[in-house]
Amino acid sequence: MCYAIPAKLIAIHGKIGTIDYFGETRKILLDLDNVKIGDYVYAQGGVLVRTIPEKEALEILEYWKEIFFELKKTDEALANIDQKNLSPNALAVLQKVNLRKTLHKDELLSLLALKDPKELQVLYEIANNVRSREHGNASCVHGIIEFSNYCTNNCYYCGIREEKALERYRMSQEEIVSAAKHAVNHYGFKALVLQSGEDLWYDDDKLCAIVKEVRKLGVLVFVSFGLRSVETYRKLYEAGARAALLRFETSNADIFAKMRPRTKLSDRINLIKALKEIGYVLATGFLLGLPDETDEDIVNNILLTHSLAPDMYSFGPLIPSSNTPFAKVAKVNPDLVLKAMALTRFVAPDSNILVTTALETLDPSAKRGALLAGANSMMINVTPMQYRRLYGIYDNRIDADREVDKSVQETVELLYNLGRAPTDIGV
Ligand code: SAM
């Protein structure tokens, strides 16, 4: 299976290249030496990850040729809005969104308050239409390896918090690299997220060695190791990591302080800003459905994420985790997550918005709904089976026992069904 379409490098301007596939052009960072016009390349998230021989590229493009245009037709049909269903309010929003005007906070709040299923349907259709306008049918599918469930933090919501009695594991460098190799060589992933609790057993040298080895596989390496020093993230960048995932969790400093003892919201936000400055492709966001959270907090979360200028929005519902202080929190309404996705699409039309496993766990049908409400990115868990259940950040994770083969098959079927192509290659 292939998660990216090869593209041809058609122009070079310093470190930026223009690539083309089937007449669509994108800009990418030329993150490799010795690339030249005419080369065929794979890129992810706007970063060149590897070149490929012309013969191989042409064979893959031949495979994609027919499917690609069929998929585009399906996507465009699904992104059509039936204007008849629009209430005057929704129409006004659509017009503002179409004119690329900024929505005010009170407009975002009024959209977040929508409850009528018909109005929600229109809201999602508008968001899907904007996604299609901005991205075409491009979508991205990344793999994630969760390599350690040790954590020095004690977050009230998290199932791997330090105080929770839990069988702990750490994958060795060899195990991590071997899992990454399998994901790349067997399943064709072009971007891999390496995630762990805040586990200082992996010092800078160990983390850099892992990143270097995984980068050698010709993929975009995403790091998600939590609060580490800026210096550590600089070293990881030097070692070849090009993307980083770190959520600020909530913009409400009081809620943050209550649920994350010993940590500070400002430290997390400053680190997120530093990641951007270092040059990482940035993924950030928040949890939805925290106790005491108001609609205004949710809109503030979206606006704070926007102000951090991420390349990818990553937010999802809080799912209860047994034996944690938040074990009994109220179930989040999946529509709240979809509404937040639609609003995010309006606030940041060209963003990448991730569908999280937490949303799928909350409601398996919401993955499709999210992709039709503005989202365009997915992750597949490629952690070796013997560790999956142990990375229990919340209960009943939908992917705890799901073989990679099955996840890949379901994802591809869903993408094709919605007319999407795995072409997250540039901006
Ligand atoms: N240690 C890293 C960090 O702090 O960013 C990465 C691991 S942490 C477990 C990854 C994310 O899991 C957190 O940013 C949080 O939003 C999410 N998470 C933790 N507990 C959760 C829960 N009960 N429901 C949904 N998401 C949760």
Short mmCIF file of C-alpha atoms and ligand atoms in Angstrom, two decimals:
data_model
loop_
_atom_site.label_atom_id
_atom_site.label_comp_id
_atom_site.label_asym_id
_atom_site.label_seq_id
_atom_site.Cartn_x
_atom_site.Cartn_y
_atom_site.Cartn_z
CA MET A 1 0.00 0.00 0.00
CA CYS A 2 1.28 3.44 -0.69
CA TYR A 3 0.51 6.52 1.37
CA ALA A 4 1.89 9.10 -0.98
CA ILE A 5 1.97 9.83 -4.64
CA PRO A 6 5.41 10.41 -6.13
CA ALA A 7 5.85 13.84 -7.63
CA LYS A 8 8.30 15.35 -10.09
CA LEU A 9 10.54 18.21 -9.05
CA ILE A 10 9.91 20.91 -11.66
CA ALA A 11 11.58 24.00 -10.17
CA ILE A 12 14.09 24.89 -7.46
CA HIS A 13 14.31 28.25 -5.70
CA GLY A 14 17.02 27.97 -3.04
CA LYS A 15 15.79 25.48 -0.44
CA ILE A 16 12.24 25.46 -1.82
CA GLY A 17 11.18 23.20 -4.65
CA THR A 18 8.03 23.04 -6.75
CA ILE A 19 6.72 19.57 -7.40
CA ASP A 20 4.02 18.33 -9.72
CA TYR A 21 1.74 15.30 -9.78
CA PHE A 22 -1.04 14.95 -12.31
CA GLY A 23 -0.89 18.69 -13.05
CA GLU A 24 -1.20 19.73 -9.38
CA THR A 25 1.75 21.66 -7.99
CA ARG A 26 2.94 22.02 -4.41
CA LYS A 27 5.87 23.74 -2.67
CA ILE A 28 8.23 21.68 -0.50
CA LEU A 29 11.35 22.16 1.60
CA LEU A 30 14.28 20.50 -0.20
CA ASP A 31 15.61 18.76 2.88
CA LEU A 32 18.14 16.57 1.03
CA ASP A 33 21.35 17.36 -0.81
CA ASN A 34 21.88 16.70 -4.49
CA VAL A 35 18.29 16.84 -5.70
CA LYS A 36 17.78 18.22 -9.16
CA ILE A 37 15.00 19.28 -11.47
CA GLY A 38 13.43 16.20 -13.06
CA ASP A 39 13.92 13.97 -9.98
CA TYR A 40 10.96 12.01 -8.69
CA VAL A 41 10.42 12.45 -4.98
CA TYR A 42 8.25 11.59 -2.00
CA ALA A 43 7.36 14.48 0.27
CA GLN A 44 5.31 14.65 3.48
CA GLY A 45 3.92 17.66 5.26
CA GLY A 46 5.80 19.98 2.93
CA VAL A 47 9.19 18.29 3.46
CA LEU A 48 11.11 16.23 0.90
CA VAL A 49 11.72 12.83 2.48
CA ARG A 50 13.37 10.85 -0.31
CA THR A 51 14.00 10.58 -4.03
CA ILE A 52 12.88 7.53 -5.97
CA PRO A 53 14.08 6.02 -9.23
CA GLU A 54 12.17 7.28 -12.26
CA LYS A 55 11.09 3.79 -13.35
CA GLU A 56 9.57 3.05 -9.94
CA ALA A 57 7.87 6.47 -9.82
CA LEU A 58 6.36 6.05 -13.27
CA GLU A 59 4.99 2.62 -12.37
CA ILE A 60 3.34 3.99 -9.23
CA LEU A 61 1.98 7.03 -11.09
CA GLU A 62 0.56 4.69 -13.74
CA TYR A 63 -1.25 2.80 -10.95
CA TRP A 64 -2.63 6.06 -9.56
CA LYS A 65 -3.54 7.69 -12.85
CA GLU A 66 -7.08 6.42 -13.25
CA ILE A 67 -7.93 6.14 -9.58
CA PHE A 68 -6.73 9.68 -8.85
CA PHE A 69 -9.17 11.40 -11.19
CA GLU A 70 -12.03 9.12 -10.11
CA LEU A 71 -11.31 9.99 -6.48
CA LYS A 72 -11.29 13.69 -7.27
CA LYS A 73 -14.73 13.44 -8.84
CA THR A 74 -16.12 11.70 -5.75
CA ASP A 75 -14.55 14.25 -3.42
CA GLU A 76 -15.86 17.20 -5.41
CA ALA A 77 -19.37 15.73 -5.46
CA LEU A 78 -19.32 15.19 -1.68
CA ALA A 79 -18.01 18.71 -1.10
CA ASN A 80 -20.93 20.27 -2.93
CA ILE A 81 -23.24 22.21 -0.66
CA ASP A 82 -26.93 22.09 -1.20
CA GLN A 83 -27.61 25.82 -0.86
CA LYS A 84 -31.34 25.14 -0.41
CA ASN A 85 -30.69 23.77 3.07
CA LEU A 86 -28.93 26.89 4.23
CA SER A 87 -30.45 29.03 6.91
CA PRO A 88 -29.73 32.76 6.53
CA ASN A 89 -27.23 32.51 9.38
CA ALA A 90 -25.27 29.69 7.82
CA LEU A 91 -25.38 31.45 4.46
CA ALA A 92 -23.85 34.56 6.02
CA VAL A 93 -21.05 32.46 7.50
CA LEU A 94 -20.45 30.70 4.21
CA GLN A 95 -20.14 34.03 2.47
CA LYS A 96 -17.61 35.25 5.02
CA VAL A 97 -15.67 32.01 4.80
CA ASN A 98 -15.71 32.15 1.00
CA LEU A 99 -14.42 35.69 1.09
CA ARG A 100 -11.66 34.45 3.44
CA LYS A 101 -12.85 36.91 6.09
CA THR A 102 -11.98 36.29 9.73
CA LEU A 103 -14.87 35.07 11.86
CA HIS A 104 -15.26 36.93 15.14
CA LYS A 105 -15.22 35.12 18.43
CA ASP A 106 -18.95 35.66 18.97
CA GLU A 107 -19.67 34.18 15.52
CA LEU A 108 -17.57 31.15 16.39
CA LEU A 109 -19.43 30.83 19.69
CA SER A 110 -22.80 30.99 17.95
CA LEU A 111 -21.73 28.24 15.54
CA LEU A 112 -20.45 26.11 18.42
CA ALA A 113 -23.86 26.46 20.06
CA LEU A 114 -25.71 24.96 17.05
CA LYS A 115 -27.66 21.82 17.95
CA ASP A 116 -30.28 21.28 15.25
CA PRO A 117 -29.08 18.27 13.19
CA LYS A 118 -30.01 20.00 9.92
CA GLU A 119 -28.00 23.09 10.79
CA LEU A 120 -25.09 20.96 11.96
CA GLN A 121 -25.17 19.10 8.65
CA VAL A 122 -24.87 22.41 6.81
CA LEU A 123 -22.03 23.53 9.08
CA TYR A 124 -20.11 20.32 8.32
CA GLU A 125 -20.81 20.61 4.61
CA ILE A 126 -19.40 24.13 4.54
CA ALA A 127 -16.28 22.97 6.39
CA ASN A 128 -15.88 20.05 3.98
CA ASN A 129 -16.29 22.40 1.06
CA VAL A 130 -13.54 24.68 2.41
CA ARG A 131 -11.27 21.67 2.96
CA SER A 132 -11.80 20.55 -0.61
CA ARG A 133 -11.23 24.08 -1.93
CA GLU A 134 -7.96 24.43 -0.01
CA HIS A 135 -6.50 20.92 -0.23
CA GLY A 136 -8.21 19.27 -3.16
CA ASN A 137 -8.64 15.63 -2.23
CA ALA A 138 -5.23 15.39 -0.52
CA SER A 139 -5.16 13.69 2.83
CA CYS A 140 -2.39 12.35 5.00
CA VAL A 141 -2.01 9.08 6.84
CA HIS A 142 0.84 8.84 9.32
CA GLY A 143 1.97 5.88 11.39
CA ILE A 144 2.56 6.14 15.13
CA ILE A 145 4.86 4.06 17.33
CA GLU A 146 4.21 4.46 21.06
CA PHE A 147 7.53 3.30 22.43
CA SER A 148 7.34 3.85 26.21
CA ASN A 149 4.52 4.20 28.74
CA TYR A 150 6.74 5.46 31.54
CA CYS A 151 5.89 9.04 32.49
CA THR A 152 7.13 11.46 35.13
CA ASN A 153 3.87 13.45 34.96
CA ASN A 154 0.71 12.91 36.92
CA CYS A 155 -1.96 14.42 34.65
CA TYR A 156 -5.44 13.78 36.05
CA TYR A 157 -6.81 12.59 32.72
CA CYS A 158 -4.03 10.30 31.57
CA GLY A 159 -3.91 6.52 31.88
CA ILE A 160 -0.10 6.39 31.92
CA ARG A 161 0.27 8.99 34.71
CA GLU A 162 3.08 8.22 37.11
CA GLU A 163 0.84 7.24 40.02
CA LYS A 164 -1.28 4.73 38.11
CA ALA A 165 -0.46 1.09 38.82
CA LEU A 166 0.33 -0.23 35.37
CA GLU A 167 2.64 -2.71 33.67
CA ARG A 168 5.31 -0.44 32.22
CA TYR A 169 7.38 -1.02 29.08
CA ARG A 170 10.21 0.58 27.16
CA MET A 171 11.07 -0.43 23.63
CA SER A 172 14.78 -0.74 22.84
CA GLN A 173 16.29 1.22 19.95
CA GLU A 174 16.40 -2.02 17.94
CA GLU A 175 12.70 -2.70 18.58
CA ILE A 176 11.70 0.84 17.61
CA VAL A 177 13.75 0.82 14.43
CA SER A 178 12.51 -2.63 13.51
CA ALA A 179 8.85 -1.53 13.99
CA ALA A 180 9.58 1.56 11.87
CA LYS A 181 11.21 -0.56 9.13
CA HIS A 182 8.19 -2.81 9.00
CA ALA A 183 5.84 0.19 8.75
CA VAL A 184 7.89 1.70 5.93
CA ASN A 185 8.88 -1.37 3.95
CA HIS A 186 5.77 -3.46 4.38
CA TYR A 187 3.02 -0.83 4.55
CA GLY A 188 4.59 2.10 2.73
CA PHE A 189 4.31 4.78 5.44
CA LYS A 190 6.14 8.00 4.58
CA ALA A 191 5.71 9.72 7.96
CA LEU A 192 6.12 8.18 11.41
CA VAL A 193 5.30 9.68 14.78
CA LEU A 194 7.48 8.46 17.66
CA GLN A 195 5.60 9.01 20.93
CA SER A 196 6.19 8.25 24.60
CA GLY A 197 5.31 9.43 28.06
CA GLU A 198 7.77 11.89 29.52
CA ASP A 199 10.39 9.23 30.05
CA LEU A 200 13.84 10.60 30.88
CA TRP A 201 15.39 7.12 30.66
CA TYR A 202 15.66 8.03 26.96
CA ASP A 203 18.31 10.72 27.23
CA ASP A 204 19.29 13.02 24.35
CA ASP A 205 21.82 10.54 22.97
CA LYS A 206 19.35 7.66 22.94
CA LEU A 207 16.59 9.75 21.34
CA CYS A 208 18.91 11.21 18.70
CA ALA A 209 20.24 7.75 17.82
CA ILE A 210 16.67 6.48 17.35
CA VAL A 211 15.67 9.49 15.24
CA LYS A 212 18.78 9.11 13.04
CA GLU A 213 18.04 5.47 12.33
CA VAL A 214 14.37 6.05 11.57
CA ARG A 215 15.19 9.04 9.33
CA LYS A 216 17.49 6.76 7.30
CA LEU A 217 14.37 4.85 6.23
CA GLY A 218 13.35 7.86 4.12
CA VAL A 219 10.41 9.08 6.18
CA LEU A 220 9.30 12.28 7.88
CA VAL A 221 10.15 11.74 11.56
CA PHE A 222 7.60 13.27 13.93
CA VAL A 223 8.68 13.47 17.58
CA SER A 224 6.21 13.56 20.48
CA PHE A 225 8.17 13.25 23.69
CA GLY A 226 6.48 15.95 25.81
CA LEU A 227 8.16 18.70 27.75
CA ARG A 228 11.92 18.48 27.10
CA SER A 229 14.42 21.30 26.82
CA VAL A 230 14.63 23.44 23.70
CA GLU A 231 18.22 22.21 23.44
CA THR A 232 17.00 18.60 23.26
CA TYR A 233 14.59 19.46 20.46
CA ARG A 234 17.39 21.28 18.63
CA LYS A 235 19.54 18.16 18.84
CA LEU A 236 16.64 16.03 17.63
CA TYR A 237 16.21 18.36 14.66
CA GLU A 238 19.92 18.02 13.91
CA ALA A 239 19.48 14.24 14.09
CA GLY A 240 16.82 14.40 11.39
CA ALA A 241 13.46 14.94 13.11
CA ARG A 242 11.44 17.45 11.10
CA ALA A 243 8.01 17.41 12.73
CA ALA A 244 6.89 17.69 16.36
CA LEU A 245 3.59 16.99 18.09
CA LEU A 246 2.95 18.71 21.40
CA ARG A 247 -0.49 19.76 22.61
CA PHE A 248 -0.94 22.60 25.10
CA GLU A 249 -4.03 20.63 26.34
CA THR A 250 -6.16 23.65 27.33
CA SER A 251 -5.89 27.40 27.00
CA ASN A 252 -7.61 27.83 30.38
CA ALA A 253 -4.76 28.30 32.86
CA ASP A 254 -6.97 27.42 35.87
CA ILE A 255 -8.11 24.12 34.37
CA PHE A 256 -4.54 23.37 33.28
CA ALA A 257 -3.18 24.02 36.77
CA LYS A 258 -5.81 21.74 38.35
CA MET A 259 -5.29 18.78 36.06
CA ARG A 260 -1.55 18.90 35.44
CA PRO A 261 0.21 19.16 38.79
CA ARG A 262 3.89 20.18 38.72
CA THR A 263 3.64 21.55 35.16
CA LYS A 264 2.94 25.03 33.78
CA LEU A 265 0.85 26.03 30.77
CA SER A 266 3.33 28.77 29.90
CA ASP A 267 6.21 26.23 29.75
CA ARG A 268 4.30 24.10 27.29
CA ILE A 269 3.30 27.08 25.14
CA ASN A 270 6.84 28.48 25.15
CA LEU A 271 8.16 25.12 24.04
CA ILE A 272 5.58 24.90 21.24
CA LYS A 273 6.70 28.36 20.05
CA ALA A 274 10.34 27.25 20.21
CA LEU A 275 9.57 24.14 18.14
CA LYS A 276 8.17 26.37 15.43
CA GLU A 277 11.23 28.61 15.59
CA ILE A 278 13.58 25.65 15.26
CA GLY A 279 11.79 24.86 12.01
CA TYR A 280 9.68 21.84 12.93
CA VAL A 281 6.49 21.02 11.05
CA LEU A 282 4.28 21.69 14.06
CA ALA A 283 1.26 19.75 15.29
CA THR A 284 -0.51 21.06 18.35
CA GLY A 285 -3.93 21.37 19.95
CA PHE A 286 -5.98 20.48 23.00
CA LEU A 287 -8.32 18.11 24.79
CA LEU A 288 -12.07 18.58 24.45
CA GLY A 289 -14.55 17.92 27.24
CA LEU A 290 -12.49 18.72 30.33
CA PRO A 291 -14.41 19.25 33.57
CA ASP A 292 -15.50 22.90 33.98
CA GLU A 293 -14.68 23.70 30.35
CA THR A 294 -17.02 26.24 28.71
CA ASP A 295 -17.79 26.89 25.05
CA GLU A 296 -15.67 30.01 25.35
CA ASP A 297 -12.71 27.86 26.46
CA ILE A 298 -13.16 25.71 23.36
CA VAL A 299 -13.20 28.73 21.05
CA ASN A 300 -10.16 30.09 22.93
CA ASN A 301 -8.45 26.72 22.40
CA ILE A 302 -9.02 26.96 18.66
CA LEU A 303 -7.82 30.56 18.55
CA LEU A 304 -4.75 29.81 20.67
CA THR A 305 -3.86 26.90 18.39
CA HIS A 306 -4.26 29.22 15.40
CA SER A 307 -1.99 31.84 16.97
CA LEU A 308 0.74 29.20 17.30
CA ALA A 309 0.61 28.76 13.51
CA PRO A 310 0.68 24.97 13.42
CA ASP A 311 0.88 22.90 10.27
CA MET A 312 -1.48 20.40 11.83
CA TYR A 313 -4.29 20.75 14.39
CA SER A 314 -4.44 17.82 16.79
CA PHE A 315 -7.35 17.87 19.21
CA GLY A 316 -9.68 15.20 20.43
CA PRO A 317 -12.16 14.27 23.14
CA LEU A 318 -11.17 13.38 26.66
CA ILE A 319 -11.92 9.69 27.19
CA PRO A 320 -12.16 8.46 30.77
CA SER A 321 -9.29 6.36 32.04
CA SER A 322 -9.97 4.08 35.01
CA ASN A 323 -8.11 4.66 38.26
CA THR A 324 -7.37 8.28 37.43
CA PRO A 325 -8.95 11.38 39.02
CA PHE A 326 -10.95 11.88 35.79
CA ALA A 327 -12.20 8.29 35.59
CA LYS A 328 -15.84 9.37 35.86
CA VAL A 329 -15.91 12.42 33.57
CA ALA A 330 -19.00 12.88 31.41
CA LYS A 331 -18.91 11.43 27.90
CA VAL A 332 -18.17 14.03 25.23
CA ASN A 333 -20.79 14.47 22.52
CA PRO A 334 -19.08 13.51 19.21
CA ASP A 335 -20.82 16.48 17.56
CA LEU A 336 -18.83 18.81 19.81
CA VAL A 337 -15.63 17.45 18.27
CA LEU A 338 -17.01 17.73 14.74
CA LYS A 339 -18.16 21.29 15.42
CA ALA A 340 -14.67 22.17 16.69
CA MET A 341 -13.23 20.69 13.48
CA ALA A 342 -15.58 22.73 11.31
CA LEU A 343 -14.75 25.92 13.23
CA THR A 344 -11.04 25.18 12.95
CA ARG A 345 -11.43 24.78 9.20
CA PHE A 346 -13.03 28.26 9.07
CA VAL A 347 -10.37 29.84 11.29
CA ALA A 348 -7.49 28.20 9.42
CA PRO A 349 -8.80 27.17 5.98
CA ASP A 350 -5.53 25.66 4.75
CA SER A 351 -4.71 23.73 7.94
CA ASN A 352 -4.32 20.00 8.31
CA ILE A 353 -6.77 18.66 10.87
CA LEU A 354 -6.20 15.28 12.44
CA VAL A 355 -8.88 12.72 13.24
CA THR A 356 -7.72 11.24 16.53
CA THR A 357 -8.04 7.67 17.77
CA ALA A 358 -9.81 9.13 20.80
CA LEU A 359 -12.63 10.39 18.56
CA GLU A 360 -12.88 6.99 16.90
CA THR A 361 -12.96 5.35 20.33
CA LEU A 362 -15.74 7.70 21.40
CA ASP A 363 -17.78 6.88 18.30
CA PRO A 364 -16.42 4.63 15.53
CA SER A 365 -18.64 6.32 12.92
CA ALA A 366 -17.26 9.76 13.80
CA LYS A 367 -14.09 9.18 11.78
CA ARG A 368 -16.05 9.37 8.54
CA GLY A 369 -18.09 12.26 9.95
CA ALA A 370 -14.90 14.15 10.86
CA LEU A 371 -13.44 13.72 7.38
CA LEU A 372 -16.67 15.24 6.08
CA ALA A 373 -16.56 18.09 8.61
CA GLY A 374 -13.20 19.61 7.73
CA ALA A 375 -10.63 17.00 8.80
CA ASN A 376 -8.06 15.59 6.38
CA SER A 377 -5.44 13.66 8.37
CA MET A 378 -5.29 10.30 10.09
CA MET A 379 -2.91 8.21 12.08
CA ILE A 380 -2.54 4.44 12.17
CA ASN A 381 -1.07 2.73 15.20
CA VAL A 382 1.90 0.60 14.17
CA THR A 383 3.17 -0.11 17.70
CA PRO A 384 4.04 -3.82 18.07
CA MET A 385 1.06 -5.79 19.41
CA GLN A 386 2.69 -6.87 22.68
CA TYR A 387 2.88 -3.20 23.77
CA ARG A 388 -0.38 -1.83 22.38
CA ARG A 389 -2.64 -2.47 25.38
CA LEU A 390 -0.01 -1.12 27.75
CA TYR A 391 -0.08 2.35 26.18
CA GLY A 392 -3.51 2.78 27.73
CA ILE A 393 -3.81 6.56 27.93
CA TYR A 394 -7.58 5.97 28.14
CA ASP A 395 -9.89 2.95 28.42
CA ASN A 396 -11.10 0.75 25.56
CA ARG A 397 -8.86 2.24 22.88
CA ILE A 398 -10.34 1.22 19.58
CA ASP A 399 -6.94 0.34 18.15
CA ALA A 400 -5.69 -1.63 21.18
CA ASP A 401 -6.04 -4.98 19.38
CA ARG A 402 -6.41 -3.86 15.78
CA GLU A 403 -3.83 -5.42 13.49
CA VAL A 404 -2.06 -2.95 11.20
CA ASP A 405 -3.31 -4.87 8.15
CA LYS A 406 -6.89 -4.24 9.22
CA SER A 407 -6.31 -0.56 10.03
CA VAL A 408 -4.65 -0.01 6.68
CA GLN A 409 -7.42 -1.79 4.80
CA GLU A 410 -10.17 0.14 6.62
CA THR A 411 -8.38 3.46 6.15
CA VAL A 412 -7.84 2.93 2.44
CA GLU A 413 -11.46 1.86 1.99
CA LEU A 414 -12.67 4.95 3.82
CA LEU A 415 -10.39 7.27 1.86
CA TYR A 416 -11.51 5.80 -1.45
CA ASN A 417 -15.11 5.91 -0.39
CA LEU A 418 -14.77 9.63 0.27
CA GLY A 419 -12.72 10.30 -2.86
CA ARG A 420 -9.54 11.16 -1.00
CA ALA A 421 -6.00 10.46 -2.15
CA PRO A 422 -3.03 10.11 0.22
CA THR A 423 -1.17 13.07 -1.22
CA ASP A 424 -0.15 15.18 1.73
CA ILE A 425 3.04 16.21 0.10
CA GLY A 426 3.33 19.93 0.14
CA VAL A 427 1.67 23.29 0.47
N1 SAM B 1 4.30 12.83 26.77
C1 SAM B 1 3.89 13.46 25.57
C2 SAM B 1 3.15 14.75 25.86
O1 SAM B 1 2.97 15.08 27.03
O2 SAM B 1 2.82 15.46 24.92
C3 SAM B 1 3.09 12.58 24.65
C4 SAM B 1 2.26 11.52 25.28
S1 SAM B 1 0.68 12.10 25.85
C5 SAM B 1 0.00 10.63 26.49
C6 SAM B 1 -0.17 12.38 24.32
C7 SAM B 1 -1.52 13.03 24.40
O3 SAM B 1 -2.46 12.10 24.89
C8 SAM B 1 -1.67 14.20 25.33
O4 SAM B 1 -1.23 15.39 24.72
C9 SAM B 1 -3.16 14.20 25.68
O5 SAM B 1 -3.85 15.23 25.01
C10 SAM B 1 -3.64 12.83 25.21
N2 SAM B 1 -4.37 12.12 26.26
C11 SAM B 1 -3.91 11.74 27.47
N3 SAM B 1 -4.90 11.19 28.20
C12 SAM B 1 -6.02 11.21 27.44
C13 SAM B 1 -7.37 10.81 27.65
N4 SAM B 1 -7.77 10.27 28.80
N5 SAM B 1 -8.26 11.01 26.64
C14 SAM B 1 -7.87 11.55 25.48
N6 SAM B 1 -6.60 11.94 25.23
C15 SAM B 1 -5.68 11.79 26.20
#
